[in-house]
Amino acid sequence: MTSGSSAVKQLWPELEWIQDAGLRAKVEQTWVRAFELSPLTPADLNRIPFTLLVPNCPTTFMEHKRCVVHISRHAAEAMREFMGNALKIDMDTVIAGAILADVGKLLEYETKNGKAVQSSRGEMLRHPFTGVALAMECGVPDAVCHVISAHAAEGDLVKRTPEAYIVHHADFMAFLPFKNLKF
Ligand SMILES: [Fe+2]
């Protein structure tokens, strides 16, 4: 698999869920740009674990990331159905933010002897920071960059938007249970 636009579309069928064609193209371009700068390939993402914090984690990067996008969409739909009058939630921002939340890991990880490890750049700049840098370079709007920047623990220090809360909790509910399991 190459790392151009067709490879990104193959990795991310959920890009089609983004209604705004301009935003969809920017999100796709951010992933293309990340692969241009990354030592990782699209095939690596279907092989390496989604986290280095769980030893021998059997869930792959793409399984975890796509799960987070699906949870985020369902959560946003439920919140809009029951609380939509009080809480405005932009679905494109949720989906784009969830698809891009971990794009910076392409600059945080490298492979050594086939295993994913943190790169020296990753030690300096965790993926919320590199993710925002990549997305801004591709013209992704601030509301989506905010979701990227605030999805992980760093975001506990900022005032999250509703869209950022959704992606943050979707990400953590698909991560924290693994910390209590042994593989
Ligand atoms: Fe993350």
JSON list of C-alpha atoms and ligand atoms in Angstrom, two decimals:
[
{"chain": "A", "resi": 1, "resn": "MET", "atom": "CA", "xyz": [0.00, 0.00, 0.00]},
{"chain": "A", "resi": 2, "resn": "THR", "atom": "CA", "xyz": [1.37, 3.45, -0.85]},
{"chain": "A", "resi": 3, "resn": "SER", "atom": "CA", "xyz": [0.93, 6.38, 1.50]},
{"chain": "A", "resi": 4, "resn": "GLY", "atom": "CA", "xyz": [-0.89, 8.78, -0.81]},
{"chain": "A", "resi": 5, "resn": "SER", "atom": "CA", "xyz": [-4.50, 9.81, -0.87]},
{"chain": "A", "resi": 6, "resn": "SER", "atom": "CA", "xyz": [-5.86, 6.40, -1.92]},
{"chain": "A", "resi": 7, "resn": "ALA", "atom": "CA", "xyz": [-4.06, 4.69, 0.98]},
{"chain": "A", "resi": 8, "resn": "VAL", "atom": "CA", "xyz": [-5.53, 7.25, 3.41]},
{"chain": "A", "resi": 9, "resn": "LYS", "atom": "CA", "xyz": [-9.03, 6.70, 1.99]},
{"chain": "A", "resi": 10, "resn": "GLN", "atom": "CA", "xyz": [-8.54, 2.95, 2.44]},
{"chain": "A", "resi": 11, "resn": "LEU", "atom": "CA", "xyz": [-7.44, 3.39, 6.06]},
{"chain": "A", "resi": 12, "resn": "TRP", "atom": "CA", "xyz": [-10.28, 5.77, 6.84]},
{"chain": "A", "resi": 13, "resn": "PRO", "atom": "CA", "xyz": [-13.69, 4.92, 5.28]},
{"chain": "A", "resi": 14, "resn": "GLU", "atom": "CA", "xyz": [-15.11, 7.28, 7.96]},
{"chain": "A", "resi": 15, "resn": "LEU", "atom": "CA", "xyz": [-13.79, 10.28, 5.99]},
{"chain": "A", "resi": 16, "resn": "GLU", "atom": "CA", "xyz": [-17.02, 9.93, 3.99]},
{"chain": "A", "resi": 17, "resn": "TRP", "atom": "CA", "xyz": [-19.01, 10.86, 7.10]},
{"chain": "A", "resi": 18, "resn": "ILE", "atom": "CA", "xyz": [-17.66, 14.44, 6.94]},
{"chain": "A", "resi": 19, "resn": "GLN", "atom": "CA", "xyz": [-20.36, 16.41, 5.12]},
{"chain": "A", "resi": 20, "resn": "ASP", "atom": "CA", "xyz": [-18.31, 19.50, 4.25]},
{"chain": "A", "resi": 21, "resn": "ALA", "atom": "CA", "xyz": [-16.23, 18.49, 1.21]},
{"chain": "A", "resi": 22, "resn": "GLY", "atom": "CA", "xyz": [-13.62, 21.18, 1.91]},
{"chain": "A", "resi": 23, "resn": "LEU", "atom": "CA", "xyz": [-13.09, 19.98, 5.48]},
{"chain": "A", "resi": 24, "resn": "ARG", "atom": "CA", "xyz": [-13.01, 16.34, 4.32]},
{"chain": "A", "resi": 25, "resn": "ALA", "atom": "CA", "xyz": [-10.21, 17.18, 1.85]},
{"chain": "A", "resi": 26, "resn": "LYS", "atom": "CA", "xyz": [-8.21, 19.01, 4.55]},
{"chain": "A", "resi": 27, "resn": "VAL", "atom": "CA", "xyz": [-8.52, 16.09, 6.97]},
{"chain": "A", "resi": 28, "resn": "GLU", "atom": "CA", "xyz": [-7.42, 13.65, 4.27]},
{"chain": "A", "resi": 29, "resn": "GLN", "atom": "CA", "xyz": [-4.52, 15.94, 3.30]},
{"chain": "A", "resi": 30, "resn": "THR", "atom": "CA", "xyz": [-3.37, 16.09, 6.94]},
{"chain": "A", "resi": 31, "resn": "TRP", "atom": "CA", "xyz": [-3.01, 12.30, 6.96]},
{"chain": "A", "resi": 32, "resn": "VAL", "atom": "CA", "xyz": [-1.22, 12.34, 3.60]},
{"chain": "A", "resi": 33, "resn": "ARG", "atom": "CA", "xyz": [1.20, 14.98, 4.93]},
{"chain": "A", "resi": 34, "resn": "ALA", "atom": "CA", "xyz": [1.78, 12.98, 8.12]},
{"chain": "A", "resi": 35, "resn": "PHE", "atom": "CA", "xyz": [2.78, 9.91, 6.08]},
{"chain": "A", "resi": 36, "resn": "GLU", "atom": "CA", "xyz": [5.15, 12.07, 4.00]},
{"chain": "A", "resi": 37, "resn": "LEU", "atom": "CA", "xyz": [6.99, 13.02, 7.20]},
{"chain": "A", "resi": 38, "resn": "SER", "atom": "CA", "xyz": [6.63, 9.74, 9.10]},
{"chain": "A", "resi": 39, "resn": "PRO", "atom": "CA", "xyz": [8.83, 6.64, 9.21]},
{"chain": "A", "resi": 40, "resn": "LEU", "atom": "CA", "xyz": [5.57, 4.63, 9.52]},
{"chain": "A", "resi": 41, "resn": "THR", "atom": "CA", "xyz": [3.56, 3.25, 6.59]},
{"chain": "A", "resi": 42, "resn": "PRO", "atom": "CA", "xyz": [-0.20, 2.68, 6.32]},
{"chain": "A", "resi": 43, "resn": "ALA", "atom": "CA", "xyz": [0.49, -1.07, 6.70]},
{"chain": "A", "resi": 44, "resn": "ASP", "atom": "CA", "xyz": [2.28, -0.38, 10.01]},
{"chain": "A", "resi": 45, "resn": "LEU", "atom": "CA", "xyz": [-0.90, 1.18, 11.40]},
{"chain": "A", "resi": 46, "resn": "ASN", "atom": "CA", "xyz": [-2.77, -2.08, 10.85]},
{"chain": "A", "resi": 47, "resn": "ARG", "atom": "CA", "xyz": [-0.04, -3.93, 12.75]},
{"chain": "A", "resi": 48, "resn": "ILE", "atom": "CA", "xyz": [1.41, -1.81, 15.59]},
{"chain": "A", "resi": 49, "resn": "PRO", "atom": "CA", "xyz": [-0.45, -1.52, 18.93]},
{"chain": "A", "resi": 50, "resn": "PHE", "atom": "CA", "xyz": [-2.42, 1.65, 19.53]},
{"chain": "A", "resi": 51, "resn": "THR", "atom": "CA", "xyz": [-0.56, 2.46, 22.72]},
{"chain": "A", "resi": 52, "resn": "LEU", "atom": "CA", "xyz": [2.90, 1.87, 24.12]},
{"chain": "A", "resi": 53, "resn": "LEU", "atom": "CA", "xyz": [1.53, 2.18, 27.67]},
{"chain": "A", "resi": 54, "resn": "VAL", "atom": "CA", "xyz": [-0.01, -1.33, 27.69]},
{"chain": "A", "resi": 55, "resn": "PRO", "atom": "CA", "xyz": [2.61, -4.10, 27.31]},
{"chain": "A", "resi": 56, "resn": "ASN", "atom": "CA", "xyz": [1.75, -6.55, 24.47]},
{"chain": "A", "resi": 57, "resn": "CYS", "atom": "CA", "xyz": [-1.45, -4.68, 23.66]},
{"chain": "A", "resi": 58, "resn": "PRO", "atom": "CA", "xyz": [-3.25, -6.80, 21.01]},
{"chain": "A", "resi": 59, "resn": "THR", "atom": "CA", "xyz": [-5.42, -4.00, 19.59]},
{"chain": "A", "resi": 60, "resn": "THR", "atom": "CA", "xyz": [-3.93, -2.24, 16.60]},
{"chain": "A", "resi": 61, "resn": "PHE", "atom": "CA", "xyz": [-3.58, 1.46, 16.00]},
{"chain": "A", "resi": 62, "resn": "MET", "atom": "CA", "xyz": [-6.32, 1.50, 13.33]},
{"chain": "A", "resi": 63, "resn": "GLU", "atom": "CA", "xyz": [-8.73, -0.71, 15.30]},
{"chain": "A", "resi": 64, "resn": "HIS", "atom": "CA", "xyz": [-8.52, 1.67, 18.22]},
{"chain": "A", "resi": 65, "resn": "LYS", "atom": "CA", "xyz": [-8.66, 4.85, 16.17]},
{"chain": "A", "resi": 66, "resn": "ARG", "atom": "CA", "xyz": [-11.65, 3.78, 14.10]},
{"chain": "A", "resi": 67, "resn": "CYS", "atom": "CA", "xyz": [-13.44, 2.60, 17.25]},
{"chain": "A", "resi": 68, "resn": "VAL", "atom": "CA", "xyz": [-12.95, 6.07, 18.78]},
{"chain": "A", "resi": 69, "resn": "VAL", "atom": "CA", "xyz": [-14.44, 7.72, 15.67]},
{"chain": "A", "resi": 70, "resn": "HIS", "atom": "CA", "xyz": [-17.46, 5.41, 15.80]},
{"chain": "A", "resi": 71, "resn": "ILE", "atom": "CA", "xyz": [-18.00, 5.96, 19.55]},
{"chain": "A", "resi": 72, "resn": "SER", "atom": "CA", "xyz": [-17.64, 9.72, 19.05]},
{"chain": "A", "resi": 73, "resn": "ARG", "atom": "CA", "xyz": [-20.27, 9.77, 16.31]},
{"chain": "A", "resi": 74, "resn": "HIS", "atom": "CA", "xyz": [-22.77, 7.67, 18.29]},
{"chain": "A", "resi": 75, "resn": "ALA", "atom": "CA", "xyz": [-22.18, 9.75, 21.44]},
{"chain": "A", "resi": 76, "resn": "ALA", "atom": "CA", "xyz": [-22.65, 13.01, 19.54]},
{"chain": "A", "resi": 77, "resn": "GLU", "atom": "CA", "xyz": [-25.88, 11.70, 17.97]},
{"chain": "A", "resi": 78, "resn": "ALA", "atom": "CA", "xyz": [-27.30, 10.73, 21.38]},
{"chain": "A", "resi": 79, "resn": "MET", "atom": "CA", "xyz": [-26.37, 14.07, 22.89]},
{"chain": "A", "resi": 80, "resn": "ARG", "atom": "CA", "xyz": [-27.93, 15.95, 19.98]},
{"chain": "A", "resi": 81, "resn": "GLU", "atom": "CA", "xyz": [-31.11, 13.85, 20.23]},
{"chain": "A", "resi": 82, "resn": "PHE", "atom": "CA", "xyz": [-31.67, 14.43, 23.93]},
{"chain": "A", "resi": 83, "resn": "MET", "atom": "CA", "xyz": [-29.87, 17.69, 24.68]},
{"chain": "A", "resi": 84, "resn": "GLY", "atom": "CA", "xyz": [-29.69, 19.34, 21.28]},
{"chain": "A", "resi": 85, "resn": "ASN", "atom": "CA", "xyz": [-31.75, 22.34, 22.36]},
{"chain": "A", "resi": 86, "resn": "ALA", "atom": "CA", "xyz": [-29.26, 23.37, 25.00]},
{"chain": "A", "resi": 87, "resn": "LEU", "atom": "CA", "xyz": [-26.03, 22.01, 23.57]},
{"chain": "A", "resi": 88, "resn": "LYS", "atom": "CA", "xyz": [-24.92, 22.75, 20.05]},
{"chain": "A", "resi": 89, "resn": "ILE", "atom": "CA", "xyz": [-22.72, 19.99, 18.69]},
{"chain": "A", "resi": 90, "resn": "ASP", "atom": "CA", "xyz": [-21.19, 20.19, 15.23]},
{"chain": "A", "resi": 91, "resn": "MET", "atom": "CA", "xyz": [-20.99, 16.66, 13.84]},
{"chain": "A", "resi": 92, "resn": "ASP", "atom": "CA", "xyz": [-18.33, 17.45, 11.22]},
{"chain": "A", "resi": 93, "resn": "THR", "atom": "CA", "xyz": [-16.10, 18.88, 13.95]},
{"chain": "A", "resi": 94, "resn": "VAL", "atom": "CA", "xyz": [-16.58, 15.75, 16.09]},
{"chain": "A", "resi": 95, "resn": "ILE", "atom": "CA", "xyz": [-15.80, 13.36, 13.23]},
{"chain": "A", "resi": 96, "resn": "ALA", "atom": "CA", "xyz": [-12.90, 15.37, 11.79]},
{"chain": "A", "resi": 97, "resn": "GLY", "atom": "CA", "xyz": [-11.45, 15.86, 15.29]},
{"chain": "A", "resi": 98, "resn": "ALA", "atom": "CA", "xyz": [-11.74, 12.15, 16.10]},
{"chain": "A", "resi": 99, "resn": "ILE", "atom": "CA", "xyz": [-10.11, 11.14, 12.79]},
{"chain": "A", "resi": 100, "resn": "LEU", "atom": "CA", "xyz": [-7.25, 13.57, 13.41]},
{"chain": "A", "resi": 101, "resn": "ALA", "atom": "CA", "xyz": [-6.80, 13.15, 17.18]},
{"chain": "A", "resi": 102, "resn": "ASP", "atom": "CA", "xyz": [-3.83, 10.79, 16.85]},
{"chain": "A", "resi": 103, "resn": "VAL", "atom": "CA", "xyz": [-2.45, 11.81, 13.46]},
{"chain": "A", "resi": 104, "resn": "GLY", "atom": "CA", "xyz": [0.54, 13.29, 15.33]},
{"chain": "A", "resi": 105, "resn": "LYS", "atom": "CA", "xyz": [1.52, 9.79, 16.47]},
{"chain": "A", "resi": 106, "resn": "LEU", "atom": "CA", "xyz": [2.97, 9.37, 12.99]},
{"chain": "A", "resi": 107, "resn": "LEU", "atom": "CA", "xyz": [5.63, 11.83, 14.16]},
{"chain": "A", "resi": 108, "resn": "GLU", "atom": "CA", "xyz": [5.78, 10.47, 17.73]},
{"chain": "A", "resi": 109, "resn": "TYR", "atom": "CA", "xyz": [6.47, 6.82, 16.91]},
{"chain": "A", "resi": 110, "resn": "GLU", "atom": "CA", "xyz": [9.05, 4.99, 14.88]},
{"chain": "A", "resi": 111, "resn": "THR", "atom": "CA", "xyz": [9.72, 1.27, 14.47]},
{"chain": "A", "resi": 112, "resn": "LYS", "atom": "CA", "xyz": [12.80, -0.52, 15.77]},
{"chain": "A", "resi": 113, "resn": "ASN", "atom": "CA", "xyz": [13.18, -4.22, 14.88]},
{"chain": "A", "resi": 114, "resn": "GLY", "atom": "CA", "xyz": [9.53, -4.19, 13.82]},
{"chain": "A", "resi": 115, "resn": "LYS", "atom": "CA", "xyz": [8.30, -2.78, 17.13]},
{"chain": "A", "resi": 116, "resn": "ALA", "atom": "CA", "xyz": [6.80, 0.67, 17.65]},
{"chain": "A", "resi": 117, "resn": "VAL", "atom": "CA", "xyz": [8.79, 2.90, 19.99]},
{"chain": "A", "resi": 118, "resn": "GLN", "atom": "CA", "xyz": [8.69, 6.59, 20.86]},
{"chain": "A", "resi": 119, "resn": "SER", "atom": "CA", "xyz": [10.99, 8.64, 18.62]},
{"chain": "A", "resi": 120, "resn": "SER", "atom": "CA", "xyz": [13.25, 11.36, 19.98]},
{"chain": "A", "resi": 121, "resn": "ARG", "atom": "CA", "xyz": [10.91, 13.90, 18.37]},
{"chain": "A", "resi": 122, "resn": "GLY", "atom": "CA", "xyz": [8.02, 12.19, 20.19]},
{"chain": "A", "resi": 123, "resn": "GLU", "atom": "CA", "xyz": [9.81, 12.68, 23.50]},
{"chain": "A", "resi": 124, "resn": "MET", "atom": "CA", "xyz": [10.01, 16.42, 22.80]},
{"chain": "A", "resi": 125, "resn": "LEU", "atom": "CA", "xyz": [6.56, 16.83, 21.24]},
{"chain": "A", "resi": 126, "resn": "ARG", "atom": "CA", "xyz": [3.70, 14.50, 22.08]},
{"chain": "A", "resi": 127, "resn": "HIS", "atom": "CA", "xyz": [1.14, 13.85, 19.35]},
{"chain": "A", "resi": 128, "resn": "PRO", "atom": "CA", "xyz": [-1.44, 16.48, 20.38]},
{"chain": "A", "resi": 129, "resn": "PHE", "atom": "CA", "xyz": [1.17, 19.13, 19.50]},
{"chain": "A", "resi": 130, "resn": "THR", "atom": "CA", "xyz": [2.46, 17.59, 16.28]},
{"chain": "A", "resi": 131, "resn": "GLY", "atom": "CA", "xyz": [-1.12, 16.77, 15.29]},
{"chain": "A", "resi": 132, "resn": "VAL", "atom": "CA", "xyz": [-2.12, 20.42, 15.52]},
{"chain": "A", "resi": 133, "resn": "ALA", "atom": "CA", "xyz": [0.99, 21.46, 13.57]},
{"chain": "A", "resi": 134, "resn": "LEU", "atom": "CA", "xyz": [0.15, 19.05, 10.73]},
{"chain": "A", "resi": 135, "resn": "ALA", "atom": "CA", "xyz": [-3.53, 20.04, 10.69]},
{"chain": "A", "resi": 136, "resn": "MET", "atom": "CA", "xyz": [-2.82, 23.79, 10.68]},
{"chain": "A", "resi": 137, "resn": "GLU", "atom": "CA", "xyz": [-0.39, 23.33, 7.80]},
{"chain": "A", "resi": 138, "resn": "CYS", "atom": "CA", "xyz": [-3.28, 21.74, 5.86]},
{"chain": "A", "resi": 139, "resn": "GLY", "atom": "CA", "xyz": [-5.77, 24.51, 6.69]},
{"chain": "A", "resi": 140, "resn": "VAL", "atom": "CA", "xyz": [-7.88, 22.56, 9.20]},
{"chain": "A", "resi": 141, "resn": "PRO", "atom": "CA", "xyz": [-10.09, 25.02, 11.12]},
{"chain": "A", "resi": 142, "resn": "ASP", "atom": "CA", "xyz": [-9.37, 26.00, 14.72]},
{"chain": "A", "resi": 143, "resn": "ALA", "atom": "CA", "xyz": [-12.43, 24.19, 16.15]},
{"chain": "A", "resi": 144, "resn": "VAL", "atom": "CA", "xyz": [-11.06, 20.89, 14.85]},
{"chain": "A", "resi": 145, "resn": "CYS", "atom": "CA", "xyz": [-7.47, 21.71, 15.90]},
{"chain": "A", "resi": 146, "resn": "HIS", "atom": "CA", "xyz": [-8.88, 22.37, 19.37]},
{"chain": "A", "resi": 147, "resn": "VAL", "atom": "CA", "xyz": [-10.24, 18.79, 19.47]},
{"chain": "A", "resi": 148, "resn": "ILE", "atom": "CA", "xyz": [-6.79, 17.44, 18.52]},
{"chain": "A", "resi": 149, "resn": "SER", "atom": "CA", "xyz": [-5.03, 19.62, 21.09]},
{"chain": "A", "resi": 150, "resn": "ALA", "atom": "CA", "xyz": [-7.41, 18.79, 23.95]},
{"chain": "A", "resi": 151, "resn": "HIS", "atom": "CA", "xyz": [-8.15, 15.09, 23.34]},
{"chain": "A", "resi": 152, "resn": "ALA", "atom": "CA", "xyz": [-5.50, 13.75, 25.74]},
{"chain": "A", "resi": 153, "resn": "ALA", "atom": "CA", "xyz": [-4.36, 14.65, 29.25]},
{"chain": "A", "resi": 154, "resn": "GLU", "atom": "CA", "xyz": [-2.88, 17.97, 28.10]},
{"chain": "A", "resi": 155, "resn": "GLY", "atom": "CA", "xyz": [-6.45, 19.05, 27.39]},
{"chain": "A", "resi": 156, "resn": "ASP", "atom": "CA", "xyz": [-7.33, 18.84, 31.09]},
{"chain": "A", "resi": 157, "resn": "LEU", "atom": "CA", "xyz": [-5.70, 22.27, 31.34]},
{"chain": "A", "resi": 158, "resn": "VAL", "atom": "CA", "xyz": [-7.94, 23.95, 28.75]},
{"chain": "A", "resi": 159, "resn": "LYS", "atom": "CA", "xyz": [-11.65, 24.71, 28.51]},
{"chain": "A", "resi": 160, "resn": "ARG", "atom": "CA", "xyz": [-12.87, 21.95, 26.20]},
{"chain": "A", "resi": 161, "resn": "THR", "atom": "CA", "xyz": [-15.69, 22.50, 23.69]},
{"chain": "A", "resi": 162, "resn": "PRO", "atom": "CA", "xyz": [-18.54, 19.93, 23.66]},
{"chain": "A", "resi": 163, "resn": "GLU", "atom": "CA", "xyz": [-16.96, 18.32, 20.58]},
{"chain": "A", "resi": 164, "resn": "ALA", "atom": "CA", "xyz": [-13.59, 18.02, 22.37]},
{"chain": "A", "resi": 165, "resn": "TYR", "atom": "CA", "xyz": [-15.24, 16.47, 25.45]},
{"chain": "A", "resi": 166, "resn": "ILE", "atom": "CA", "xyz": [-16.90, 13.83, 23.28]},
{"chain": "A", "resi": 167, "resn": "VAL", "atom": "CA", "xyz": [-13.69, 12.82, 21.52]},
{"chain": "A", "resi": 168, "resn": "HIS", "atom": "CA", "xyz": [-11.70, 12.93, 24.77]},
{"chain": "A", "resi": 169, "resn": "HIS", "atom": "CA", "xyz": [-14.08, 10.56, 26.55]},
{"chain": "A", "resi": 170, "resn": "ALA", "atom": "CA", "xyz": [-14.48, 8.29, 23.52]},
{"chain": "A", "resi": 171, "resn": "ASP", "atom": "CA", "xyz": [-10.69, 8.01, 23.37]},
{"chain": "A", "resi": 172, "resn": "PHE", "atom": "CA", "xyz": [-10.33, 7.24, 27.06]},
{"chain": "A", "resi": 173, "resn": "MET", "atom": "CA", "xyz": [-13.17, 4.71, 27.23]},
{"chain": "A", "resi": 174, "resn": "ALA", "atom": "CA", "xyz": [-11.46, 2.82, 24.44]},
{"chain": "A", "resi": 175, "resn": "PHE", "atom": "CA", "xyz": [-8.10, 3.00, 26.27]},
{"chain": "A", "resi": 176, "resn": "LEU", "atom": "CA", "xyz": [-8.52, 2.85, 30.06]},
{"chain": "A", "resi": 177, "resn": "PRO", "atom": "CA", "xyz": [-10.00, -0.69, 30.22]},
{"chain": "A", "resi": 178, "resn": "PHE", "atom": "CA", "xyz": [-6.82, -2.01, 28.62]},
{"chain": "A", "resi": 179, "resn": "LYS", "atom": "CA", "xyz": [-4.78, -0.74, 31.56]},
{"chain": "A", "resi": 180, "resn": "ASN", "atom": "CA", "xyz": [-6.46, -3.29, 33.84]},
{"chain": "A", "resi": 181, "resn": "LEU", "atom": "CA", "xyz": [-5.86, -6.27, 31.55]},
{"chain": "A", "resi": 182, "resn": "LYS", "atom": "CA", "xyz": [-2.77, -8.42, 31.19]},
{"chain": "A", "resi": 183, "resn": "PHE", "atom": "CA", "xyz": [-1.75, -9.81, 27.79]},
{"chain": "B", "resi": 1, "resn": "FE", "atom": "FE", "xyz": [-4.04, 10.39, 21.55]}
]
